[in-house]
Every structure is written in structure tokens, then in C-alpha cells.
Coordinates of C-alpha atoms in Angstrom, one line a residue:
M1 CA -1.2 -11.7 16.2
A2 CA 0.4 -10.5 12.9
L3 CA 4.0 -11.2 12.2
S4 CA 6.4 -8.3 11.5
H5 CA 9.9 -8.1 10.2
T6 CA 12.3 -5.2 10.2
I7 CA 15.1 -4.7 7.7
V8 CA 17.9 -2.2 8.3
V9 CA 20.1 -1.0 5.5
A10 CA 23.2 1.3 5.8
I11 CA 23.4 3.6 2.8
D12 CA 26.7 5.5 2.1
V13 CA 24.9 8.8 1.3
P14 CA 24.4 11.8 3.5
Y15 CA 21.0 11.8 5.2
D16 CA 19.7 15.1 3.6
K17 CA 20.2 13.7 0.1
A18 CA 18.8 10.3 0.9
Y19 CA 15.8 11.7 2.6
A20 CA 15.0 14.2 -0.2
Y21 CA 15.2 11.4 -2.7
L22 CA 13.0 9.0 -0.7
A23 CA 10.4 11.6 0.2
D24 CA 9.7 12.2 -3.5
P25 CA 7.2 9.5 -4.6
R26 CA 8.4 9.8 -8.2
S27 CA 11.7 8.0 -7.1
Y28 CA 9.8 4.9 -6.0
A29 CA 9.8 3.4 -9.5
D30 CA 13.6 3.6 -9.6
W31 CA 14.0 1.0 -6.9
A32 CA 10.8 -0.7 -5.9
A33 CA 9.2 -3.8 -7.4
V34 CA 6.9 -1.8 -9.7
L35 CA 6.9 -1.8 -13.5
P36 CA 8.1 1.8 -14.2
E37 CA 6.0 2.3 -17.3
T38 CA 2.8 1.7 -15.3
Y39 CA 3.7 3.9 -12.4
R40 CA 1.5 7.0 -12.3
Q41 CA -0.1 9.4 -9.9
L42 CA -3.9 9.3 -9.4
P43 CA -6.1 12.4 -9.0
N44 CA -6.5 11.7 -5.2
G45 CA -2.7 11.9 -4.7
D46 CA -2.1 8.1 -4.4
W47 CA 0.1 6.4 -7.0
V48 CA -0.7 3.2 -8.9
A49 CA 1.4 0.6 -10.7
E50 CA 1.7 -3.0 -11.8
V51 CA 3.9 -4.8 -9.3
R52 CA 6.5 -7.4 -10.3
F53 CA 5.0 -10.0 -7.9
G54 CA 1.6 -9.8 -9.6
G55 CA -1.3 -7.4 -10.1
E56 CA -1.9 -3.7 -9.7
R57 CA -1.4 -1.9 -6.4
Q58 CA -2.0 1.6 -5.1
I59 CA 0.7 3.3 -3.1
R60 CA 0.0 6.0 -0.5
F61 CA 3.0 7.9 1.0
S62 CA 3.3 9.9 4.2
E63 CA 3.8 13.6 3.8
P64 CA 7.4 14.9 3.7
N65 CA 8.5 15.8 7.3
S66 CA 11.5 16.7 9.4
E67 CA 11.6 13.4 11.4
G68 CA 12.7 11.0 8.7
V69 CA 9.3 9.3 8.5
L70 CA 8.8 7.6 5.1
D71 CA 5.8 5.4 5.8
H72 CA 3.8 4.1 3.0
A73 CA 0.9 1.7 2.3
V74 CA 0.8 -0.6 -0.7
F75 CA -2.7 -2.0 -1.2
R76 CA -5.2 -3.3 -3.7
L77 CA -8.2 -1.1 -4.3
G78 CA -10.8 -1.8 -1.6
E79 CA -8.3 -3.2 0.9
P80 CA -7.9 -1.5 4.2
L81 CA -4.8 0.6 4.5
L82 CA -1.9 -1.0 6.4
W83 CA 0.9 1.5 6.8
M84 CA 4.4 0.2 6.8
P85 CA 6.8 2.1 8.9
M86 CA 10.0 3.2 7.1
R87 CA 12.5 5.5 8.8
A88 CA 15.6 7.3 7.7
R89 CA 18.2 8.7 10.1
A90 CA 21.6 10.2 10.0
Q91 CA 24.3 7.8 11.2
D92 CA 28.0 8.8 11.0
G93 CA 27.6 10.8 7.8
E94 CA 25.5 8.0 6.2
T95 CA 21.9 7.1 6.2
E96 CA 20.4 4.3 8.2
L97 CA 17.1 3.1 6.7
S98 CA 14.7 0.8 8.5
F99 CA 11.6 -0.7 7.1
T100 CA 9.1 -2.9 9.0
F101 CA 6.7 -5.1 7.1
I102 CA 3.6 -6.2 9.0
Q103 CA 1.7 -9.3 7.9
R104 CA -1.8 -8.6 6.4
P105 CA -4.6 -10.5 8.1
E106 CA -5.3 -12.7 5.1
M107 CA -1.6 -13.4 4.4
S108 CA -0.1 -16.8 4.9
A109 CA 3.3 -17.4 6.5
E110 CA 4.6 -18.4 3.0
E111 CA 3.3 -15.2 1.4
F112 CA 4.7 -13.2 4.3
N113 CA 8.2 -14.7 3.8
S114 CA 8.0 -14.2 0.0
T115 CA 7.1 -10.5 0.6
I116 CA 10.1 -10.1 2.9
E117 CA 12.3 -11.4 0.1
W118 CA 10.9 -8.8 -2.3
I119 CA 11.3 -6.0 0.2
T120 CA 14.9 -7.0 0.9
T121 CA 15.7 -7.0 -2.8
D122 CA 14.0 -3.6 -3.2
L123 CA 16.0 -2.1 -0.3
Q124 CA 19.3 -3.4 -1.7
M125 CA 18.3 -1.9 -5.1
L126 CA 17.6 1.4 -3.3
K127 CA 21.0 1.3 -1.7
T128 CA 22.6 0.8 -5.1
V129 CA 20.6 3.5 -6.8
L130 CA 21.4 6.1 -4.1
E131 CA 25.1 5.2 -3.8
H132 CA 25.5 5.5 -7.6
R133 CA 23.4 8.7 -7.7
Y134 CA 25.4 10.4 -4.9
P135 CA 29.0 8.9 -5.1
R136 CA 31.4 9.9 -2.4

């Protein structure tokens, strides 16, 4: 059975602003572990970039919606898609963001733990970016 790990981050930004920012794939390069100068949209709607942890990855995002669903898949060309659940919800005037990482079948426990560290760093960067973008 695949391992999974959920990270929850409280962001001191109103939900509507946080969700609008996160639902726009162009914002991904501001906070995720991609090299911004390589981040671009492909003709099929996916995005592609060099990632800081090595190699090129494609990114596919869920469609904007009214439920706070921000799922996305980060994959190498030819790999099966493995969607990662990410949810935003309003919480006492702030935004609570949860992200669940699911271990890929070929991923070792060491790779899984390293990926969790990257994701945690990304989500802390996201919190910083949003709170500076929308100060209270």
C-alpha cells in the first residue's frame, strides 16, 4: 500500500483571495519548486518546468471550482497521472490549505520523505507569498 502524508497550513489571507490566486496556474512558479524561467504552458493545457529537485516535469491542474479543490498532478512525460489532493477552505477569516502527497509505486521511502520536505518548503513559501501579497 502506498504511503501518504497530509500537510495543513494556516494562511492569514481571506479565502476568496487565496483561492483565486491558487486556482490560477500562472501563480505556481511564485511558490513551487520550479525554475520560473522554464515554466510555460503547453498546447494541451498542461504546464511544464524544470524542477529544483531534478529534471523536467509536467503539471496538470484541476479546473477552477466553487469547492476549494486545487488538485494537481506533477509527472514526467509518459508516467501515469497521480493526482495530489489539495484543498482550501475558509477558516475564521483565514484560509486553511491541506495537501496530501501520495507515494508513487516506484518511489522508495527515502524519496518519499525527501519529497515531503520539498512540499513542506513549497507550502511555507506559498504562505509567505500570499501573506505579503495580501497584508492585513
